[in-house]
Amino acid sequence: MNAQQPDWPDPDLLRAVTGRLGAAPPLVFAEECDRLRDRLAAVARGEGLLLQGGDCAETFSEVTADAVRGKLRTLLQMAVVLSHASGLPVVKVGWMAGQFAKPRSSPVERRGALTLPSYRGDAVNGREFTARARRPDPRRMERMYEASVATLNLVRAHVRGGFADLRQVQEWNEEFVAGSPLAERYARTAGEVSRALAFLRASGVDRSRLRMAEFFVSHEGLLLDYERALTRVDERTGRAYATSGHLLWVGERTRQPDGAHIDFLSRVHNPVAVKLGPGTEPDTVLRYVDRLDPARTPGRLTFVVRAGAERVRDVLPVLVEKARAEGARVGWVCDPMHGNTVTAPSGHKTRDFSAIWAEVRGFVEVHRALGSHPGGIHVELTGEDVTECTGGGTPVRAADLPLRYTTACDPRLNHAQSLDLAFHLAEVYTAPLRGFAGEPPCPAAAAAD
Ligand code: PEP
Ligand code: CO
């Protein structure tokens, strides 16, 4: 079964494109993928957290220095808060440099009398509702490759340059807190981070060592023509790696245990992830473990659960217990976005911050009750001030949605909402230390609408 693949109209052109991609340099290296697997092994063992975030759908026009910098900055700011709160290293993974293809619930879109192929991401066709734009064009996969090269180049340059300097990142966080209506609530966490950094400086830790120098990229491994063409055998080990990104995952619509996507992931040596929706059969989880991680190597397999705020407390315990009973050593991460999507009266697809937070909180509490590790979050976000999700510390109201709704697919947390999520999560991760006994009221969430 080859779910969610485009109907490429011109097989000769497709062959020519995949041939060229097959000869192109890798975007990432096997050693980097191995390093990420080691970092994720710490997450699976309960000694690290995964922070994975970026656009639901990257677009060619948004591959700009500002947009990439904004996402990176947001993720680094969140990472500082989470790392300090949990006392654990945070593995930073962008959904970036490859998130250009999307699964769709219907292969076609109807508007009035016209029916056209659905938009499947810039890697496949154009968003404009015309027959010409919607025709799948394999040459777009080469543009995806080039856009990914440009994005990675910016990411690598920023991370090596001064951008990841912890003091700089903390200054941005202090600015965020100072301007937030929830400043009082966040002040304690922000103040503790600042004091910790001041202490390190005073202790003589060199500024060049106060940096977050590691950043990885990931995307949904959806478009098999692209992924297969970019698979390379590592000369050191003779093993195959997907070289389109460090980590690839399989989504809710393509995770059939006998399907082509799980088969593809089983053949590459990268760290991989599988999304698990609320309908996941516990036995299927075991099939993923057997297919993708037969040796039970921590760091190889991460499960990203997207059950929805209403279901997470029912769905998650069974999955975790089942995996544990089988001796699986996987990472557990929460995607609080895809189970909480609603349509606003204006017709915009949206998610409310309070539902997103409720799912994350449920996820953490379930793990705490089971004695397993809530290994992190997988979120759709941008560094910009968009109005796509409602609520948050500086609440976006339903009436604001049309103002700056620019996503090419699902609604993303804006910069401030992303930091709200990190500061909320910080309270939960530090809870055992502070004797945290319940969430303080969040007036903003109540005011959202
Ligand atoms: C997505 O990441 O945009 C997506 C479609 O997620 P899921 O596979 O969990 O539905
Ligand atoms: Co999405």
Short mmCIF file of C-alpha atoms and ligand atoms in Angstrom, two decimals:
data_model
loop_
_atom_site.label_atom_id
_atom_site.label_comp_id
_atom_site.label_asym_id
_atom_site.label_seq_id
_atom_site.Cartn_x
_atom_site.Cartn_y
_atom_site.Cartn_z
CA MET A 1 0.00 0.00 0.00
CA ASN A 2 1.43 3.33 -1.12
CA ALA A 3 -0.79 5.80 0.69
CA GLN A 4 -0.89 9.53 -0.05
CA GLN A 5 1.39 9.58 -3.10
CA PRO A 6 0.73 12.06 -5.91
CA ASP A 7 -0.39 10.92 -9.34
CA TRP A 8 2.61 12.22 -11.23
CA PRO A 9 1.34 12.73 -14.77
CA ASP A 10 4.65 12.30 -16.61
CA PRO A 11 6.64 9.15 -15.71
CA ASP A 12 9.64 10.14 -17.86
CA LEU A 13 9.95 13.46 -16.12
CA LEU A 14 9.62 11.75 -12.74
CA ARG A 15 12.46 9.36 -13.65
CA ALA A 16 14.67 12.21 -14.80
CA VAL A 17 14.06 14.14 -11.55
CA THR A 18 14.64 11.20 -9.22
CA GLY A 19 17.78 10.34 -11.23
CA ARG A 20 19.16 13.83 -10.64
CA LEU A 21 18.20 13.77 -6.96
CA GLY A 22 19.84 10.36 -6.68
CA ALA A 23 23.14 11.92 -7.74
CA ALA A 24 22.82 15.07 -5.59
CA PRO A 25 24.89 15.59 -2.44
CA PRO A 26 23.27 14.49 0.83
CA LEU A 27 21.60 17.19 2.91
CA VAL A 28 22.64 15.59 6.19
CA PHE A 29 25.35 13.12 7.09
CA ALA A 30 25.13 9.68 8.63
CA GLU A 31 27.32 10.73 11.56
CA GLU A 32 24.90 13.54 12.39
CA CYS A 33 21.97 11.12 12.31
CA ASP A 34 23.86 8.78 14.63
CA ARG A 35 24.50 11.67 17.00
CA LEU A 36 20.80 12.49 17.06
CA ARG A 37 20.06 8.84 17.79
CA ASP A 38 22.38 9.03 20.78
CA ARG A 39 20.64 12.18 22.00
CA LEU A 40 17.25 10.56 21.59
CA ALA A 41 18.48 7.53 23.50
CA ALA A 42 18.77 9.86 26.48
CA VAL A 43 15.15 10.92 25.90
CA ALA A 44 14.04 7.27 25.81
CA ARG A 45 15.94 6.61 29.06
CA GLY A 46 14.33 9.58 30.81
CA GLU A 47 17.49 11.66 30.74
CA GLY A 48 16.58 14.20 28.08
CA LEU A 49 13.69 16.00 26.40
CA LEU A 50 12.84 16.35 22.73
CA LEU A 51 11.65 19.71 21.46
CA GLN A 52 10.48 19.35 17.88
CA GLY A 53 8.77 22.21 16.09
CA GLY A 54 8.21 24.15 12.92
CA ASP A 55 5.67 24.78 10.17
CA CYS A 56 2.97 22.28 9.37
CA ALA A 57 3.88 23.00 5.75
CA GLU A 58 6.98 24.87 4.69
CA THR A 59 6.54 26.78 1.45
CA PHE A 60 9.10 27.87 -1.12
CA SER A 61 8.16 31.53 -0.71
CA GLU A 62 8.73 31.35 3.06
CA VAL A 63 12.32 30.16 2.77
CA THR A 64 13.58 33.57 3.83
CA ALA A 65 16.32 34.55 6.24
CA ASP A 66 13.73 36.15 8.56
CA ALA A 67 11.35 33.22 8.65
CA VAL A 68 14.08 30.66 9.30
CA ARG A 69 15.72 32.84 11.94
CA GLY A 70 12.37 33.40 13.64
CA LYS A 71 11.63 29.69 13.97
CA LEU A 72 15.11 28.91 15.17
CA ARG A 73 15.03 31.69 17.73
CA THR A 74 11.64 30.53 19.04
CA LEU A 75 12.87 26.95 19.45
CA LEU A 76 16.07 28.04 21.20
CA GLN A 77 14.12 30.26 23.57
CA MET A 78 11.77 27.39 24.42
CA ALA A 79 14.71 25.02 24.87
CA VAL A 80 16.41 27.21 27.47
CA VAL A 81 13.24 27.37 29.54
CA LEU A 82 12.57 23.63 29.30
CA SER A 83 16.13 22.62 29.99
CA HIS A 84 16.41 24.79 33.04
CA ALA A 85 13.06 23.65 34.41
CA SER A 86 13.65 19.95 33.92
CA GLY A 87 17.37 19.91 34.60
CA LEU A 88 17.69 17.82 31.43
CA PRO A 89 19.36 18.43 28.08
CA VAL A 90 16.84 19.42 25.41
CA VAL A 91 17.33 17.88 21.98
CA LYS A 92 16.35 20.57 19.49
CA VAL A 93 14.85 19.34 16.24
CA GLY A 94 13.23 21.68 13.70
CA TRP A 95 10.44 20.53 11.37
CA MET A 96 12.41 22.32 8.80
CA ALA A 97 14.38 21.88 5.61
CA GLY A 98 12.06 19.24 4.19
CA GLN A 99 8.48 19.74 5.44
CA PHE A 100 7.14 20.53 1.99
CA ALA A 101 4.74 17.62 1.40
CA LYS A 102 1.43 17.02 3.20
CA PRO A 103 -1.02 14.14 3.47
CA ARG A 104 -4.61 15.12 2.70
CA SER A 105 -7.93 13.73 3.89
CA SER A 106 -9.29 13.87 0.34
CA PRO A 107 -7.34 13.50 -2.93
CA VAL A 108 -9.53 16.17 -4.52
CA GLU A 109 -10.93 19.54 -3.54
CA ARG A 110 -14.27 20.81 -4.81
CA ARG A 111 -15.16 24.47 -5.14
CA GLY A 112 -18.52 25.08 -6.79
CA ALA A 113 -18.62 23.06 -9.98
CA LEU A 114 -14.85 22.62 -10.15
CA THR A 115 -13.01 19.58 -8.76
CA LEU A 116 -9.21 19.61 -8.74
CA PRO A 117 -6.44 17.60 -7.08
CA SER A 118 -5.89 18.69 -3.47
CA TYR A 119 -2.86 20.79 -2.64
CA ARG A 120 -0.26 18.32 -1.35
CA GLY A 121 2.45 20.78 -0.39
CA ASP A 122 4.86 22.85 -2.48
CA ALA A 123 6.90 19.70 -3.20
CA VAL A 124 4.01 18.40 -5.30
CA ASN A 125 1.76 21.16 -6.63
CA GLY A 126 0.69 24.80 -6.16
CA ARG A 127 -1.87 26.12 -3.68
CA GLU A 128 -3.74 28.23 -6.19
CA PHE A 129 -7.07 26.67 -7.15
CA THR A 130 -6.43 26.27 -10.88
CA ALA A 131 -5.95 23.12 -12.92
CA ARG A 132 -2.49 24.25 -13.89
CA ALA A 133 -1.27 24.93 -10.35
CA ARG A 134 -2.76 21.76 -8.92
CA ARG A 135 -1.20 19.46 -11.50
CA PRO A 136 1.55 17.50 -9.69
CA ASP A 137 4.96 18.40 -11.08
CA PRO A 138 7.96 16.26 -10.07
CA ARG A 139 10.35 19.14 -10.78
CA ARG A 140 8.98 20.62 -7.57
CA MET A 141 10.90 17.90 -5.69
CA GLU A 142 14.11 19.50 -6.96
CA ARG A 143 12.90 22.84 -5.71
CA MET A 144 12.20 21.19 -2.37
CA TYR A 145 15.76 19.93 -2.32
CA GLU A 146 17.11 23.41 -3.12
CA ALA A 147 14.83 25.08 -0.56
CA SER A 148 16.00 22.55 2.02
CA VAL A 149 19.66 23.26 1.16
CA ALA A 150 19.07 27.00 1.63
CA THR A 151 17.24 26.47 4.92
CA LEU A 152 19.88 24.14 6.31
CA ASN A 153 22.59 26.55 5.31
CA LEU A 154 20.93 29.29 7.36
CA VAL A 155 20.32 26.97 10.29
CA ARG A 156 23.90 25.74 10.36
CA ALA A 157 25.30 29.28 10.07
CA HIS A 158 23.09 30.64 12.86
CA VAL A 159 23.80 27.76 15.20
CA ARG A 160 27.56 28.06 14.66
CA GLY A 161 27.44 31.85 14.90
CA GLY A 162 26.43 33.87 17.93
CA PHE A 163 22.74 33.03 17.66
CA ALA A 164 22.77 30.15 20.08
CA ASP A 165 24.59 32.10 22.81
CA LEU A 166 22.66 31.34 25.97
CA ARG A 167 22.82 34.87 27.30
CA GLN A 168 21.40 36.24 24.07
CA VAL A 169 18.60 33.69 24.12
CA GLN A 170 17.84 34.49 27.75
CA GLU A 171 17.70 38.22 26.96
CA TRP A 172 15.01 37.47 24.40
CA ASN A 173 13.15 35.48 27.04
CA GLU A 174 13.38 38.34 29.52
CA GLU A 175 11.95 40.68 26.88
CA PHE A 176 9.13 38.25 26.22
CA VAL A 177 8.28 37.95 29.91
CA ALA A 178 8.43 41.73 30.43
CA GLY A 179 5.86 42.23 27.66
CA SER A 180 3.56 39.35 28.61
CA PRO A 181 0.27 39.79 30.49
CA LEU A 182 1.39 36.67 32.37
CA ALA A 183 4.69 38.30 33.43
CA GLU A 184 4.02 37.66 37.08
CA ARG A 185 3.42 33.98 36.51
CA TYR A 186 6.54 33.56 34.36
CA ALA A 187 8.88 35.81 36.36
CA ARG A 188 10.03 33.08 38.70
CA THR A 189 11.14 30.73 35.93
CA ALA A 190 12.80 33.52 33.92
CA GLY A 191 14.55 34.88 37.01
CA GLU A 192 15.92 31.45 37.90
CA VAL A 193 17.40 31.02 34.42
CA SER A 194 19.03 34.46 34.57
CA ARG A 195 20.51 33.72 37.98
CA ALA A 196 21.80 30.35 36.84
CA LEU A 197 23.55 32.00 33.89
CA ALA A 198 24.99 34.73 36.08
CA PHE A 199 26.33 32.06 38.40
CA LEU A 200 28.00 30.20 35.54
CA ARG A 201 29.61 33.41 34.31
CA ALA A 202 30.75 34.31 37.79
CA SER A 203 32.25 30.85 38.15
CA GLY A 204 34.45 31.54 35.16
CA VAL A 205 32.62 29.44 32.56
CA ASP A 206 33.80 30.79 29.26
CA ARG A 207 31.19 32.56 27.17
CA SER A 208 31.99 30.37 24.19
CA ARG A 209 30.88 27.34 26.21
CA LEU A 210 27.51 28.84 27.13
CA ARG A 211 26.03 27.95 23.77
CA MET A 212 23.46 25.57 22.40
CA ALA A 213 25.48 24.29 19.51
CA GLU A 214 23.35 21.39 18.35
CA PHE A 215 20.30 21.58 16.18
CA PHE A 216 18.79 18.88 13.97
CA VAL A 217 16.16 18.89 11.22
CA SER A 218 13.23 16.57 10.56
CA HIS A 219 10.12 16.18 8.45
CA GLU A 220 7.36 13.73 7.67
CA GLY A 221 8.84 11.09 5.36
CA LEU A 222 5.82 11.21 3.10
CA LEU A 223 6.94 11.60 -0.48
CA LEU A 224 8.57 8.27 -1.20
CA ASP A 225 9.97 9.26 -4.60
CA TYR A 226 11.93 12.02 -2.89
CA GLU A 227 12.99 10.02 0.14
CA ARG A 228 14.14 7.00 -1.85
CA ALA A 229 16.13 9.20 -4.23
CA LEU A 230 17.96 10.80 -1.30
CA THR A 231 18.78 7.55 0.47
CA ARG A 232 22.53 6.88 0.52
CA VAL A 233 24.67 4.04 1.81
CA ASP A 234 27.14 5.15 4.45
CA GLU A 235 30.63 4.06 3.42
CA ARG A 236 31.74 3.57 7.02
CA THR A 237 29.12 1.03 7.93
CA GLY A 238 27.42 -0.08 4.72
CA ARG A 239 24.09 1.04 6.19
CA ALA A 240 21.45 3.06 4.34
CA TYR A 241 20.44 6.50 5.63
CA ALA A 242 17.75 8.89 4.52
CA THR A 243 19.87 11.99 3.86
CA SER A 244 16.94 14.42 3.44
CA GLY A 245 16.83 15.11 7.21
CA HIS A 246 18.19 13.76 10.47
CA LEU A 247 14.91 12.35 11.71
CA LEU A 248 11.92 11.26 9.63
CA TRP A 249 8.51 10.35 10.90
CA VAL A 250 5.47 8.60 9.53
CA GLY A 251 2.14 10.35 10.01
CA GLU A 252 -1.26 9.19 11.19
CA ARG A 253 -2.50 8.59 7.64
CA THR A 254 0.44 6.56 6.38
CA ARG A 255 1.34 4.41 9.38
CA GLN A 256 -0.19 1.14 8.12
CA PRO A 257 2.18 -1.47 9.63
CA ASP A 258 2.46 -3.26 6.26
CA GLY A 259 2.47 -0.06 4.23
CA ALA A 260 5.21 1.46 2.12
CA HIS A 261 6.10 4.22 4.62
CA ILE A 262 6.81 1.95 7.56
CA ASP A 263 8.72 -0.28 5.15
CA PHE A 264 10.83 2.67 4.03
CA LEU A 265 11.66 3.67 7.63
CA SER A 266 12.57 0.07 8.44
CA ARG A 267 15.28 0.21 5.76
CA VAL A 268 17.09 3.34 6.92
CA HIS A 269 19.30 3.75 9.92
CA ASN A 270 18.17 7.25 10.96
CA PRO A 271 16.27 7.82 14.17
CA VAL A 272 12.58 7.56 13.25
CA ALA A 273 9.20 8.42 14.74
CA VAL A 274 5.61 7.27 14.29
CA LYS A 275 2.55 9.42 15.02
CA LEU A 276 -0.14 7.68 17.06
CA GLY A 277 -3.72 8.98 16.90
CA PRO A 278 -6.54 8.18 19.34
CA GLY A 279 -7.60 5.09 17.37
CA THR A 280 -4.25 3.34 17.69
CA GLU A 281 -4.63 -0.34 18.55
CA PRO A 282 -2.20 -1.25 21.33
CA ASP A 283 -1.07 -4.30 19.35
CA THR A 284 -0.11 -2.10 16.41
CA VAL A 285 2.41 -0.37 18.66
CA LEU A 286 4.15 -3.70 19.07
CA ARG A 287 4.23 -4.21 15.33
CA TYR A 288 5.98 -0.86 14.92
CA VAL A 289 8.52 -1.83 17.53
CA ASP A 290 9.17 -5.17 15.86
CA ARG A 291 9.49 -3.65 12.38
CA LEU A 292 11.38 -0.49 13.21
CA ASP A 293 13.32 -1.31 16.34
CA PRO A 294 13.72 -5.08 16.55
CA ALA A 295 16.97 -4.70 18.53
CA ARG A 296 15.24 -2.40 21.06
CA THR A 297 17.88 0.29 20.72
CA PRO A 298 16.99 3.42 22.72
CA GLY A 299 16.96 6.44 20.42
CA ARG A 300 15.95 4.58 17.27
CA LEU A 301 12.17 4.91 17.74
CA THR A 302 10.03 7.71 19.14
CA PHE A 303 6.25 7.63 19.40
CA VAL A 304 4.50 10.94 18.91
CA VAL A 305 1.05 10.72 20.47
CA ARG A 306 -1.68 13.06 19.17
CA ALA A 307 -4.77 11.81 20.92
CA GLY A 308 -6.51 15.14 21.62
CA ALA A 309 -7.04 16.82 24.99
CA GLU A 310 -10.21 14.84 25.60
CA ARG A 311 -8.74 11.44 24.88
CA VAL A 312 -5.12 11.53 25.97
CA ARG A 313 -5.75 10.28 29.49
CA ASP A 314 -7.68 7.24 28.19
CA VAL A 315 -5.55 6.42 25.18
CA LEU A 316 -1.99 6.92 26.37
CA PRO A 317 -1.72 4.60 29.41
CA VAL A 318 -2.62 1.49 27.43
CA LEU A 319 -0.06 2.28 24.72
CA VAL A 320 2.72 2.97 27.20
CA GLU A 321 1.97 -0.16 29.24
CA LYS A 322 1.84 -2.32 26.14
CA ALA A 323 5.18 -1.04 24.86
CA ARG A 324 6.74 -1.44 28.27
CA ALA A 325 5.48 -5.01 28.66
CA GLU A 326 7.20 -5.86 25.38
CA GLY A 327 10.54 -4.47 26.50
CA ALA A 328 10.43 -1.58 24.01
CA ARG A 329 12.75 1.30 24.86
CA VAL A 330 11.13 4.13 22.94
CA GLY A 331 10.79 7.86 23.47
CA TRP A 332 7.29 9.24 24.15
CA VAL A 333 6.49 12.69 22.84
CA CYS A 334 3.25 14.71 22.76
CA ASP A 335 1.85 16.38 19.64
CA PRO A 336 -0.89 18.53 21.20
CA MET A 337 -1.89 20.08 17.87
CA HIS A 338 -3.49 17.53 15.56
CA GLY A 339 -6.06 16.11 17.98
CA ASN A 340 -7.36 19.58 18.87
CA THR A 341 -8.19 21.15 15.54
CA VAL A 342 -11.57 22.88 15.24
CA THR A 343 -13.18 25.13 12.66
CA ALA A 344 -13.94 28.66 13.83
CA PRO A 345 -17.19 30.37 12.78
CA SER A 346 -15.10 32.33 10.26
CA GLY A 347 -14.21 29.03 8.57
CA HIS A 348 -10.58 29.08 9.73
CA LYS A 349 -9.06 25.85 11.01
CA THR A 350 -7.78 26.69 14.47
CA ARG A 351 -6.72 25.31 17.86
CA ASP A 352 -7.17 26.91 21.23
CA PHE A 353 -4.16 27.31 23.50
CA SER A 354 -6.12 25.92 26.45
CA ALA A 355 -6.82 22.66 24.57
CA ILE A 356 -3.17 22.40 23.50
CA TRP A 357 -2.05 22.94 27.05
CA ALA A 358 -4.65 20.52 28.42
CA GLU A 359 -3.30 17.77 26.17
CA VAL A 360 0.33 18.40 27.13
CA ARG A 361 -0.61 18.43 30.77
CA GLY A 362 -2.60 15.21 30.43
CA PHE A 363 0.35 13.62 28.66
CA VAL A 364 2.79 14.58 31.41
CA GLU A 365 0.43 13.49 34.18
CA VAL A 366 -0.21 10.10 32.60
CA HIS A 367 3.52 9.45 32.38
CA ARG A 368 4.05 10.60 35.94
CA ALA A 369 1.34 8.23 37.13
CA LEU A 370 2.88 5.32 35.21
CA GLY A 371 6.45 6.10 36.22
CA SER A 372 7.43 6.57 32.55
CA HIS A 373 9.08 9.61 31.03
CA PRO A 374 7.14 12.44 29.33
CA GLY A 375 9.84 12.89 26.71
CA GLY A 376 8.89 16.19 25.12
CA ILE A 377 6.70 17.94 22.59
CA HIS A 378 6.16 18.06 18.82
CA VAL A 379 4.44 21.33 17.88
CA GLU A 380 3.49 23.41 14.87
CA LEU A 381 4.91 26.88 15.40
CA THR A 382 6.38 29.89 13.71
CA GLY A 383 8.56 32.75 14.89
CA GLU A 384 6.07 35.25 13.53
CA ASP A 385 3.14 37.03 15.10
CA VAL A 386 0.48 35.10 13.20
CA THR A 387 -3.14 34.74 14.30
CA GLU A 388 -3.85 31.08 13.63
CA CYS A 389 -4.33 29.48 17.06
CA THR A 390 -6.61 31.18 19.60
CA GLY A 391 -5.81 31.95 23.25
CA GLY A 392 -2.40 32.25 24.89
CA GLY A 393 -0.91 34.83 27.27
CA THR A 394 -1.57 37.65 24.82
CA PRO A 395 -4.76 36.06 23.60
CA VAL A 396 -5.65 35.74 19.96
CA ARG A 397 -9.44 35.88 19.75
CA ALA A 398 -11.56 34.08 17.19
CA ALA A 399 -12.34 37.47 15.65
CA ASP A 400 -8.58 38.04 15.13
CA LEU A 401 -8.06 34.90 13.06
CA PRO A 402 -8.40 36.59 9.64
CA LEU A 403 -5.81 39.25 10.54
CA ARG A 404 -2.61 37.29 10.00
CA TYR A 405 -3.63 33.77 9.02
CA THR A 406 -0.87 32.78 6.64
CA THR A 407 -0.30 29.04 7.13
CA ALA A 408 -0.26 26.84 4.05
CA CYS A 409 -1.85 24.01 6.03
CA ASP A 410 -2.55 23.72 9.78
CA PRO A 411 -2.68 26.59 12.31
CA ARG A 412 0.61 27.26 14.11
CA LEU A 413 1.40 28.69 17.52
CA ASN A 414 2.85 32.15 17.06
CA HIS A 415 6.10 33.23 18.72
CA ALA A 416 4.47 34.35 21.98
CA GLN A 417 2.12 31.35 22.22
CA SER A 418 5.11 29.03 21.72
CA LEU A 419 6.87 30.66 24.65
CA ASP A 420 3.67 30.52 26.69
CA LEU A 421 3.69 26.78 26.13
CA ALA A 422 7.33 26.48 27.21
CA PHE A 423 6.76 28.54 30.38
CA HIS A 424 3.63 26.54 31.24
CA LEU A 425 5.52 23.31 30.70
CA ALA A 426 8.38 24.58 32.86
CA GLU A 427 5.98 24.70 35.82
CA VAL A 428 5.05 21.07 35.33
CA TYR A 429 8.61 19.85 34.86
CA THR A 430 9.76 21.64 38.00
CA ALA A 431 6.68 20.58 39.92
CA PRO A 432 8.31 17.93 42.09
CA LEU A 433 10.96 20.44 43.18
CA ARG A 434 8.58 23.23 43.99
CA GLY A 435 5.82 21.18 45.55
CA PHE A 436 3.56 22.37 42.75
CA ALA A 437 -0.02 21.62 43.71
CA GLY A 438 -2.15 22.51 40.76
CA GLU A 439 -2.15 25.00 38.00
CA PRO A 440 -2.61 28.67 38.81
CA PRO A 441 -5.56 30.11 36.94
CA CYS A 442 -4.79 31.30 33.42
CA PRO A 443 -7.04 34.32 32.82
CA ALA A 444 -5.92 34.51 29.23
CA ALA A 445 -7.20 31.06 28.40
CA ALA A 446 -10.58 31.90 29.86
CA ALA A 447 -10.67 35.15 27.92
CA ALA A 448 -9.83 33.52 24.62
CA ASP A 449 -12.50 33.60 21.98
C1 PEP B 1 0.69 17.01 10.24
O1 PEP B 1 1.74 16.88 10.87
O2 PEP B 1 0.38 18.05 9.68
C2 PEP B 1 -0.23 15.86 10.20
C3 PEP B 1 -0.99 15.64 9.16
O3 PEP B 1 -0.21 15.16 11.36
P1 PEP B 1 -0.86 13.72 11.62
O4 PEP B 1 -0.12 12.75 10.74
O5 PEP B 1 -0.62 13.47 13.07
O6 PEP B 1 -2.32 13.81 11.29
CO CO B 2 -0.23 19.74 10.64
#
